[in-house]
């Protein structure tokens, strides 16, 4: 093991296994099960042959790659086989099972995991996925409250519920969050909601004793701590209930680079393992009998691992906590076996162990951030002088304190600068105040507040003390987050620039000569100064964003951006602006909105506008909103939409076709006042954005404009509702591509089957967001645009061939 050649061979072997897993995770679809089993068998044969004949080492590498690919593919096929049958979607199913997680109470209902024991459909037994994600909603309105049965639901209870289910389906956008991957990794193969039929609680303590304890402690924290925001943070730190933290607090934590501290992260678990090992080592050395049975270092290692495991389980056994436990277990096993491997080899082995247990973790940013942080700290460790004198070997308490402070600052410097490229790569943003915030937060949260939150389970007054400490800390963080340039954003860079930036981060923190570190600047500049790809003059680009049941379209010219509608509000504390549009705009390098057009006041069109108006400068707002609408006060300049308005950007013409002048905000049905925008350029096909206009407005437009409505691209009125898309309107527009923005199995039945047929019979290209995801089209391209679900297709993505409209 100690020979460099041997270490390199082990490193190459583990890298080959990881490469096989990573290659399988890039597949768009899965072959038959027999292919995976054949790969596993072939891989085992190659490994045996390569192990016996050392000269055939390449054969060993090939076998490990085949084994990693085949085993991951076989497990993926088993998980995909648990999918909900399409015939069961949208039908009333009676389930009996156990609440498998802490129910998370929101402003409009509950969310919880449900482990199914039995299911019936129309009185007949059926098979559904074992683990479901369910919602139990109270209604989306201001005075919505939880019903009595909802308030009685607790983890570990057995219930009989009437539900409607659907296959896992999430929005899919460029550089966006992959919700379907998250569900797939967690083994959730269907989602749904509880219907109105009376539920029955059968048993209060059927299973999940740890989850029941966690819920009792969470409720006790909220009963004891009057400040609900502080109580939410304590619940997150003590029992891993991240949903208890308010959305505004999450925004502050992200802006100050502290999100990793407010979850049960690897840092917390590793710190508790380290503290526990120190305590066990001290106690163990005080007992000669214990030391005769087991050496103190060995007892300390295994005791620390046991504490880490208990804390991870108690905090909800989240995926990041699991990864940390497997990493610690790998290191403890190696040390206990007497192995003295170099740190890159230890790190690689820990990665292989995590990949074996959870291969889809390799697609999560947290996996790479965790391993990069540990690797950078190990690589940057200064070389110690073995010829130290005795006084240096036994530092005083004062010297130890100074060393600890220096070590903390050094660790934070390494984490801040070494992980900056990786953080920018995954999230396209980094907190410029994060270094200062973490210097205070890491010792305060990890060494003071979190232990107080846990000890409060025995002495509840400690929760009050912890909340008292959090209040001035929260105020200071809010001040930091409000500073100018507290967060720096960069667009997504090309792959070669990303690789160069990662190399720059490693060079910066490693103990290397300054001549080599001078390469950091030229390596990182392409990543930091990535040019944003924009249309040429006289051209434009249109992106119909996948926001679910709602509308949001981005139109870019060479130097301008128009946002047409801002998507829906999903709940009182979640909307398309925060979840989809703002991350997308930042990833594509947009720092301002030249004009926002809000077609009308319905929440599926303006739900995300408040977030965009708060986060980005908006030069002008055009809308049909009533004069006293609160959104109008957020823009420095607002103009009512009116037919006849027109402007030109970079050789591209924008024309407002509806509503008539002077009627904004006057109609009882806001759909009738939708802002209709036509985009055109000389020699380029036109696009027509129609909001939710209905048949009367369509007829009026045809009567007034006739052939002037002709457009290659039509964003279908009112999501394909029967109230719109009259034959005379379609004939006047004559689109080559019709785009519908709707939600999968939405409750409105959009798009209506007869409306879809009306378009299809004209031989055009029909684009529906549940099938396509985000749709991108350039005015200078000859094709019908591109779908994100085609570009980013992976085998865990759901794509119905012809999705049912109703839900």
PDB file of N, CA and C in Angstrom, residues 346-410:
ATOM      1  N   UNK A 346      -7.745   7.813   0.490  1.00  0.00           N
ATOM      2  CA  UNK A 346      -8.826   7.721   1.478  1.00  0.00           C
ATOM      3  C   UNK A 346     -10.079   8.436   0.958  1.00  0.00           C
ATOM      4  N   UNK A 347      -9.877   9.608   0.386  1.00  0.00           N
ATOM      5  CA  UNK A 347     -11.003  10.376  -0.131  1.00  0.00           C
ATOM      6  C   UNK A 347     -11.682   9.641  -1.285  1.00  0.00           C
ATOM      7  N   UNK A 348     -10.880   9.043  -2.161  1.00  0.00           N
ATOM      8  CA  UNK A 348     -11.446   8.313  -3.290  1.00  0.00           C
ATOM      9  C   UNK A 348     -12.230   7.095  -2.818  1.00  0.00           C
ATOM     10  N   UNK A 349     -11.719   6.391  -1.819  1.00  0.00           N
ATOM     11  CA  UNK A 349     -12.430   5.228  -1.296  1.00  0.00           C
ATOM     12  C   UNK A 349     -13.751   5.645  -0.671  1.00  0.00           C
ATOM     13  N   UNK A 350     -13.758   6.750   0.062  1.00  0.00           N
ATOM     14  CA  UNK A 350     -15.015   7.236   0.640  1.00  0.00           C
ATOM     15  C   UNK A 350     -16.025   7.567  -0.458  1.00  0.00           C
ATOM     16  N   UNK A 351     -15.549   8.151  -1.573  1.00  0.00           N
ATOM     17  CA  UNK A 351     -16.450   8.455  -2.684  1.00  0.00           C
ATOM     18  C   UNK A 351     -17.020   7.180  -3.289  1.00  0.00           C
ATOM     19  N   UNK A 352     -16.201   6.152  -3.406  1.00  0.00           N
ATOM     20  CA  UNK A 352     -16.685   4.878  -3.953  1.00  0.00           C
ATOM     21  C   UNK A 352     -17.737   4.268  -3.027  1.00  0.00           C
ATOM     22  N   UNK A 353     -17.501   4.332  -1.726  1.00  0.00           N
ATOM     23  CA  UNK A 353     -18.478   3.784  -0.772  1.00  0.00           C
ATOM     24  C   UNK A 353     -19.813   4.508  -0.910  1.00  0.00           C
ATOM     25  N   UNK A 354     -19.793   5.832  -0.994  1.00  0.00           N
ATOM     26  CA  UNK A 354     -21.031   6.596  -1.157  1.00  0.00           C
ATOM     27  C   UNK A 354     -21.713   6.234  -2.471  1.00  0.00           C
ATOM     28  N   UNK A 355     -20.917   6.079  -3.550  1.00  0.00           N
ATOM     29  CA  UNK A 355     -21.489   5.750  -4.855  1.00  0.00           C
ATOM     30  C   UNK A 355     -22.117   4.358  -4.856  1.00  0.00           C
ATOM     31  N   UNK A 356     -21.549   3.430  -4.130  1.00  0.00           N
ATOM     32  CA  UNK A 356     -22.129   2.088  -4.043  1.00  0.00           C
ATOM     33  C   UNK A 356     -23.472   2.137  -3.329  1.00  0.00           C
ATOM     34  N   UNK A 357     -23.553   2.909  -2.266  1.00  0.00           N
ATOM     35  CA  UNK A 357     -24.783   2.978  -1.482  1.00  0.00           C
ATOM     36  C   UNK A 357     -25.835   3.833  -2.184  1.00  0.00           C
ATOM     37  N   UNK A 358     -25.431   4.959  -2.761  1.00  0.00           N
ATOM     38  CA  UNK A 358     -26.369   5.889  -3.390  1.00  0.00           C
ATOM     39  C   UNK A 358     -25.711   6.473  -4.629  1.00  0.00           C
ATOM     40  N   UNK A 359     -25.756   5.767  -5.767  1.00  0.00           N
ATOM     41  CA  UNK A 359     -25.051   6.261  -6.966  1.00  0.00           C
ATOM     42  C   UNK A 359     -25.554   7.601  -7.452  1.00  0.00           C
ATOM     43  N   UNK A 360     -26.842   7.926  -7.239  1.00  0.00           N
ATOM     44  CA  UNK A 360     -27.385   9.185  -7.739  1.00  0.00           C
ATOM     45  C   UNK A 360     -26.908  10.385  -6.922  1.00  0.00           C
ATOM     46  N   UNK A 361     -26.237  10.129  -5.808  1.00  0.00           N
ATOM     47  CA  UNK A 361     -25.630  11.231  -5.054  1.00  0.00           C
ATOM     48  C   UNK A 361     -24.550  11.928  -5.864  1.00  0.00           C
ATOM     49  N   UNK A 362     -23.956  11.220  -6.843  1.00  0.00           N
ATOM     50  CA  UNK A 362     -22.896  11.819  -7.653  1.00  0.00           C
ATOM     51  C   UNK A 362     -23.406  12.947  -8.536  1.00  0.00           C
ATOM     52  N   UNK A 363     -24.716  13.086  -8.659  1.00  0.00           N
ATOM     53  CA  UNK A 363     -25.296  14.177  -9.442  1.00  0.00           C
ATOM     54  C   UNK A 363     -25.713  15.351  -8.569  1.00  0.00           C
ATOM     55  N   UNK A 364     -25.458  15.279  -7.268  1.00  0.00           N
ATOM     56  CA  UNK A 364     -25.868  16.341  -6.362  1.00  0.00           C
ATOM     57  C   UNK A 364     -24.689  17.266  -6.060  1.00  0.00           C
ATOM     58  N   UNK A 365     -24.913  18.583  -6.097  1.00  0.00           N
ATOM     59  CA  UNK A 365     -23.813  19.511  -5.774  1.00  0.00           C
ATOM     60  C   UNK A 365     -23.203  19.264  -4.398  1.00  0.00           C
ATOM     61  N   UNK A 366     -24.040  18.885  -3.416  1.00  0.00           N
ATOM     62  CA  UNK A 366     -23.529  18.662  -2.070  1.00  0.00           C
ATOM     63  C   UNK A 366     -22.463  17.589  -2.006  1.00  0.00           C
ATOM     64  N   UNK A 367     -22.578  16.563  -2.842  1.00  0.00           N
ATOM     65  CA  UNK A 367     -21.571  15.494  -2.868  1.00  0.00           C
ATOM     66  C   UNK A 367     -20.204  16.070  -3.236  1.00  0.00           C
ATOM     67  N   UNK A 368     -20.147  16.825  -4.325  1.00  0.00           N
ATOM     68  CA  UNK A 368     -18.868  17.339  -4.788  1.00  0.00           C
ATOM     69  C   UNK A 368     -18.333  18.445  -3.882  1.00  0.00           C
ATOM     70  N   UNK A 369     -19.222  19.259  -3.331  1.00  0.00           N
ATOM     71  CA  UNK A 369     -18.765  20.298  -2.407  1.00  0.00           C
ATOM     72  C   UNK A 369     -18.169  19.683  -1.147  1.00  0.00           C
ATOM     73  N   UNK A 370     -18.802  18.628  -0.633  1.00  0.00           N
ATOM     74  CA  UNK A 370     -18.287  17.977   0.579  1.00  0.00           C
ATOM     75  C   UNK A 370     -16.907  17.386   0.338  1.00  0.00           C
ATOM     76  N   UNK A 371     -16.770  16.630  -0.742  1.00  0.00           N
ATOM     77  CA  UNK A 371     -15.485  15.986  -0.993  1.00  0.00           C
ATOM     78  C   UNK A 371     -14.423  17.006  -1.385  1.00  0.00           C
ATOM     79  N   UNK A 372     -14.807  18.033  -2.116  1.00  0.00           N
ATOM     80  CA  UNK A 372     -13.815  19.057  -2.473  1.00  0.00           C
ATOM     81  C   UNK A 372     -13.328  19.789  -1.234  1.00  0.00           C
ATOM     82  N   UNK A 373     -14.236  20.077  -0.295  1.00  0.00           N
ATOM     83  CA  UNK A 373     -13.830  20.779   0.922  1.00  0.00           C
ATOM     84  C   UNK A 373     -12.827  19.954   1.717  1.00  0.00           C
ATOM     85  N   UNK A 374     -13.122  18.679   1.897  1.00  0.00           N
ATOM     86  CA  UNK A 374     -12.202  17.816   2.650  1.00  0.00           C
ATOM     87  C   UNK A 374     -10.875  17.689   1.909  1.00  0.00           C
ATOM     88  N   UNK A 375     -10.942  17.485   0.590  1.00  0.00           N
ATOM     89  CA  UNK A 375      -9.715  17.333  -0.181  1.00  0.00           C
ATOM     90  C   UNK A 375      -8.844  18.573  -0.157  1.00  0.00           C
ATOM     91  N   UNK A 376      -9.469  19.753  -0.270  1.00  0.00           N
ATOM     92  CA  UNK A 376      -8.691  20.994  -0.240  1.00  0.00           C
ATOM     93  C   UNK A 376      -8.034  21.208   1.113  1.00  0.00           C
ATOM     94  N   UNK A 377      -8.768  20.895   2.180  1.00  0.00           N
ATOM     95  CA  UNK A 377      -8.183  21.064   3.511  1.00  0.00           C
ATOM     96  C   UNK A 377      -7.000  20.119   3.704  1.00  0.00           C
ATOM     97  N   UNK A 378      -7.135  18.887   3.200  1.00  0.00           N
ATOM     98  CA  UNK A 378      -6.015  17.942   3.311  1.00  0.00           C
ATOM     99  C   UNK A 378      -4.843  18.375   2.451  1.00  0.00           C
ATOM    100  N   UNK A 379      -5.131  18.817   1.209  1.00  0.00           N
ATOM    101  CA  UNK A 379      -4.052  19.197   0.297  1.00  0.00           C
ATOM    102  C   UNK A 379      -3.329  20.450   0.753  1.00  0.00           C
ATOM    103  N   UNK A 380      -4.050  21.353   1.414  1.00  0.00           N
ATOM    104  CA  UNK A 380      -3.438  22.620   1.829  1.00  0.00           C
ATOM    105  C   UNK A 380      -2.777  22.539   3.196  1.00  0.00           C
ATOM    106  N   UNK A 381      -2.817  21.383   3.832  1.00  0.00           N
ATOM    107  CA  UNK A 381      -2.225  21.229   5.156  1.00  0.00           C
ATOM    108  C   UNK A 381      -0.731  21.493   5.066  1.00  0.00           C
ATOM    109  N   UNK A 382      -0.206  22.424   5.838  1.00  0.00           N
ATOM    110  CA  UNK A 382       1.236  22.707   5.757  1.00  0.00           C
ATOM    111  C   UNK A 382       2.059  21.530   6.253  1.00  0.00           C
ATOM    112  N   UNK A 383       3.253  21.422   5.710  1.00  0.00           N
ATOM    113  CA  UNK A 383       4.157  20.349   6.114  1.00  0.00           C
ATOM    114  C   UNK A 383       4.705  20.651   7.507  1.00  0.00           C
ATOM    115  N   UNK A 384       4.566  19.676   8.399  1.00  0.00           N
ATOM    116  CA  UNK A 384       5.015  19.878   9.782  1.00  0.00           C
ATOM    117  C   UNK A 384       6.487  19.507   9.923  1.00  0.00           C
ATOM    118  N   UNK A 385       7.158  20.278  10.695  1.00  0.00           N
ATOM    119  CA  UNK A 385       8.574  20.009  10.967  1.00  0.00           C
ATOM    120  C   UNK A 385       8.677  18.986  12.081  1.00  0.00           C
ATOM    121  N   UNK A 386       9.223  17.826  11.761  1.00  0.00           N
ATOM    122  CA  UNK A 386       9.340  16.753  12.750  1.00  0.00           C
ATOM    123  C   UNK A 386      10.369  17.085  13.834  1.00  0.00           C
ATOM    124  N   UNK A 387      11.256  18.051  13.577  1.00  0.00           N
ATOM    125  CA  UNK A 387      12.331  18.343  14.538  1.00  0.00           C
ATOM    126  C   UNK A 387      11.921  19.466  15.465  1.00  0.00           C
ATOM    127  N   UNK A 388      10.718  19.336  16.037  1.00  0.00           N
ATOM    128  CA  UNK A 388      10.257  20.359  16.974  1.00  0.00           C
ATOM    129  C   UNK A 388      10.815  20.074  18.361  1.00  0.00           C
ATOM    130  N   UNK A 389      11.030  21.118  19.163  1.00  0.00           N
ATOM    131  CA  UNK A 389      11.504  20.907  20.523  1.00  0.00           C
ATOM    132  C   UNK A 389      10.331  20.535  21.415  1.00  0.00           C
ATOM    133  N   UNK A 390      10.640  20.119  22.602  1.00  0.00           N
ATOM    134  CA  UNK A 390       9.617  19.632  23.513  1.00  0.00           C
ATOM    135  C   UNK A 390       8.628  20.715  23.883  1.00  0.00           C
ATOM    136  N   UNK A 391       9.093  21.976  24.024  1.00  0.00           N
ATOM    137  CA  UNK A 391       8.166  23.031  24.407  1.00  0.00           C
ATOM    138  C   UNK A 391       7.127  23.245  23.327  1.00  0.00           C
ATOM    139  N   UNK A 392       7.553  23.097  22.064  1.00  0.00           N
ATOM    140  CA  UNK A 392       6.578  23.250  20.985  1.00  0.00           C
ATOM    141  C   UNK A 392       5.621  22.081  20.953  1.00  0.00           C
ATOM    142  N   UNK A 393       6.090  20.910  21.389  1.00  0.00           N
ATOM    143  CA  UNK A 393       5.225  19.728  21.360  1.00  0.00           C
ATOM    144  C   UNK A 393       4.128  19.826  22.405  1.00  0.00           C
ATOM    145  N   UNK A 394       4.348  20.605  23.476  1.00  0.00           N
ATOM    146  CA  UNK A 394       3.334  20.740  24.526  1.00  0.00           C
ATOM    147  C   UNK A 394       2.990  22.218  24.674  1.00  0.00           C
ATOM    148  N   UNK A 395       2.165  22.743  23.768  1.00  0.00           N
ATOM    149  CA  UNK A 395       1.829  24.171  23.844  1.00  0.00           C
ATOM    150  C   UNK A 395       0.975  24.471  25.057  1.00  0.00           C
ATOM    151  N   UNK A 396       1.051  25.702  25.511  1.00  0.00           N
ATOM    152  CA  UNK A 396       0.239  26.148  26.626  1.00  0.00           C
ATOM    153  C   UNK A 396      -1.210  26.336  26.175  1.00  0.00           C
ATOM    154  N   UNK A 397      -2.087  26.599  27.161  1.00  0.00           N
ATOM    155  CA  UNK A 397      -3.498  26.833  26.840  1.00  0.00           C
ATOM    156  C   UNK A 397      -3.636  28.052  25.935  1.00  0.00           C
ATOM    157  N   UNK A 398      -2.849  29.112  26.258  1.00  0.00           N
ATOM    158  CA  UNK A 398      -2.898  30.320  25.436  1.00  0.00           C
ATOM    159  C   UNK A 398      -2.461  30.017  23.995  1.00  0.00           C
ATOM    160  N   UNK A 399      -1.391  29.227  23.864  1.00  0.00           N
ATOM    161  CA  UNK A 399      -0.909  28.880  22.534  1.00  0.00           C
ATOM    162  C   UNK A 399      -1.928  28.015  21.792  1.00  0.00           C
ATOM    163  N   UNK A 400      -2.563  27.106  22.525  1.00  0.00           N
ATOM    164  CA  UNK A 400      -3.585  26.272  21.878  1.00  0.00           C
ATOM    165  C   UNK A 400      -4.751  27.117  21.381  1.00  0.00           C
ATOM    166  N   UNK A 401      -5.130  28.120  22.158  1.00  0.00           N
ATOM    167  CA  UNK A 401      -6.230  28.986  21.746  1.00  0.00           C
ATOM    168  C   UNK A 401      -5.854  29.749  20.476  1.00  0.00           C
ATOM    169  N   UNK A 402      -4.628  30.268  20.462  1.00  0.00           N
ATOM    170  CA  UNK A 402      -4.175  30.997  19.273  1.00  0.00           C
ATOM    171  C   UNK A 402      -4.117  30.058  18.065  1.00  0.00           C
ATOM    172  N   UNK A 403      -3.616  28.824  18.283  1.00  0.00           N
ATOM    173  CA  UNK A 403      -3.548  27.854  17.187  1.00  0.00           C
ATOM    174  C   UNK A 403      -4.939  27.509  16.674  1.00  0.00           C
ATOM    175  N   UNK A 404      -5.885  27.365  17.589  1.00  0.00           N
ATOM    176  CA  UNK A 404      -7.253  27.047  17.171  1.00  0.00           C
ATOM    177  C   UNK A 404      -7.859  28.179  16.346  1.00  0.00           C
ATOM    178  N   UNK A 405      -7.605  29.434  16.784  1.00  0.00           N
ATOM    179  CA  UNK A 405      -8.131  30.572  16.041  1.00  0.00           C
ATOM    180  C   UNK A 405      -7.487  30.654  14.657  1.00  0.00           C
ATOM    181  N   UNK A 406      -6.172  30.444  14.610  1.00  0.00           N
ATOM    182  CA  UNK A 406      -5.509  30.459  13.311  1.00  0.00           C
ATOM    183  C   UNK A 406      -6.017  29.332  12.419  1.00  0.00           C
ATOM    184  N   UNK A 407      -6.211  28.167  13.020  1.00  0.00           N
ATOM    185  CA  UNK A 407      -6.738  27.040  12.242  1.00  0.00           C
ATOM    186  C   UNK A 407      -8.127  27.321  11.711  1.00  0.00           C
ATOM    187  N   UNK A 408      -8.979  27.977  12.529  1.00  0.00           N
ATOM    188  CA  UNK A 408     -10.318  28.306  12.062  1.00  0.00           C
ATOM    189  C   UNK A 408     -10.300  29.283  10.907  1.00  0.00           C
ATOM    190  N   UNK A 409      -9.435  30.324  11.021  1.00  0.00           N
ATOM    191  CA  UNK A 409      -9.334  31.301   9.937  1.00  0.00           C
ATOM    192  C   UNK A 409      -8.792  30.633   8.679  1.00  0.00           C
ATOM    193  N   UNK A 410      -7.763  29.797   8.853  1.00  0.00           N
ATOM    194  CA  UNK A 410      -7.193  29.100   7.699  1.00  0.00           C
ATOM    195  C   UNK A 410      -8.223  28.198   7.029  1.00  0.00           C
TER     196      UNK A 410
END
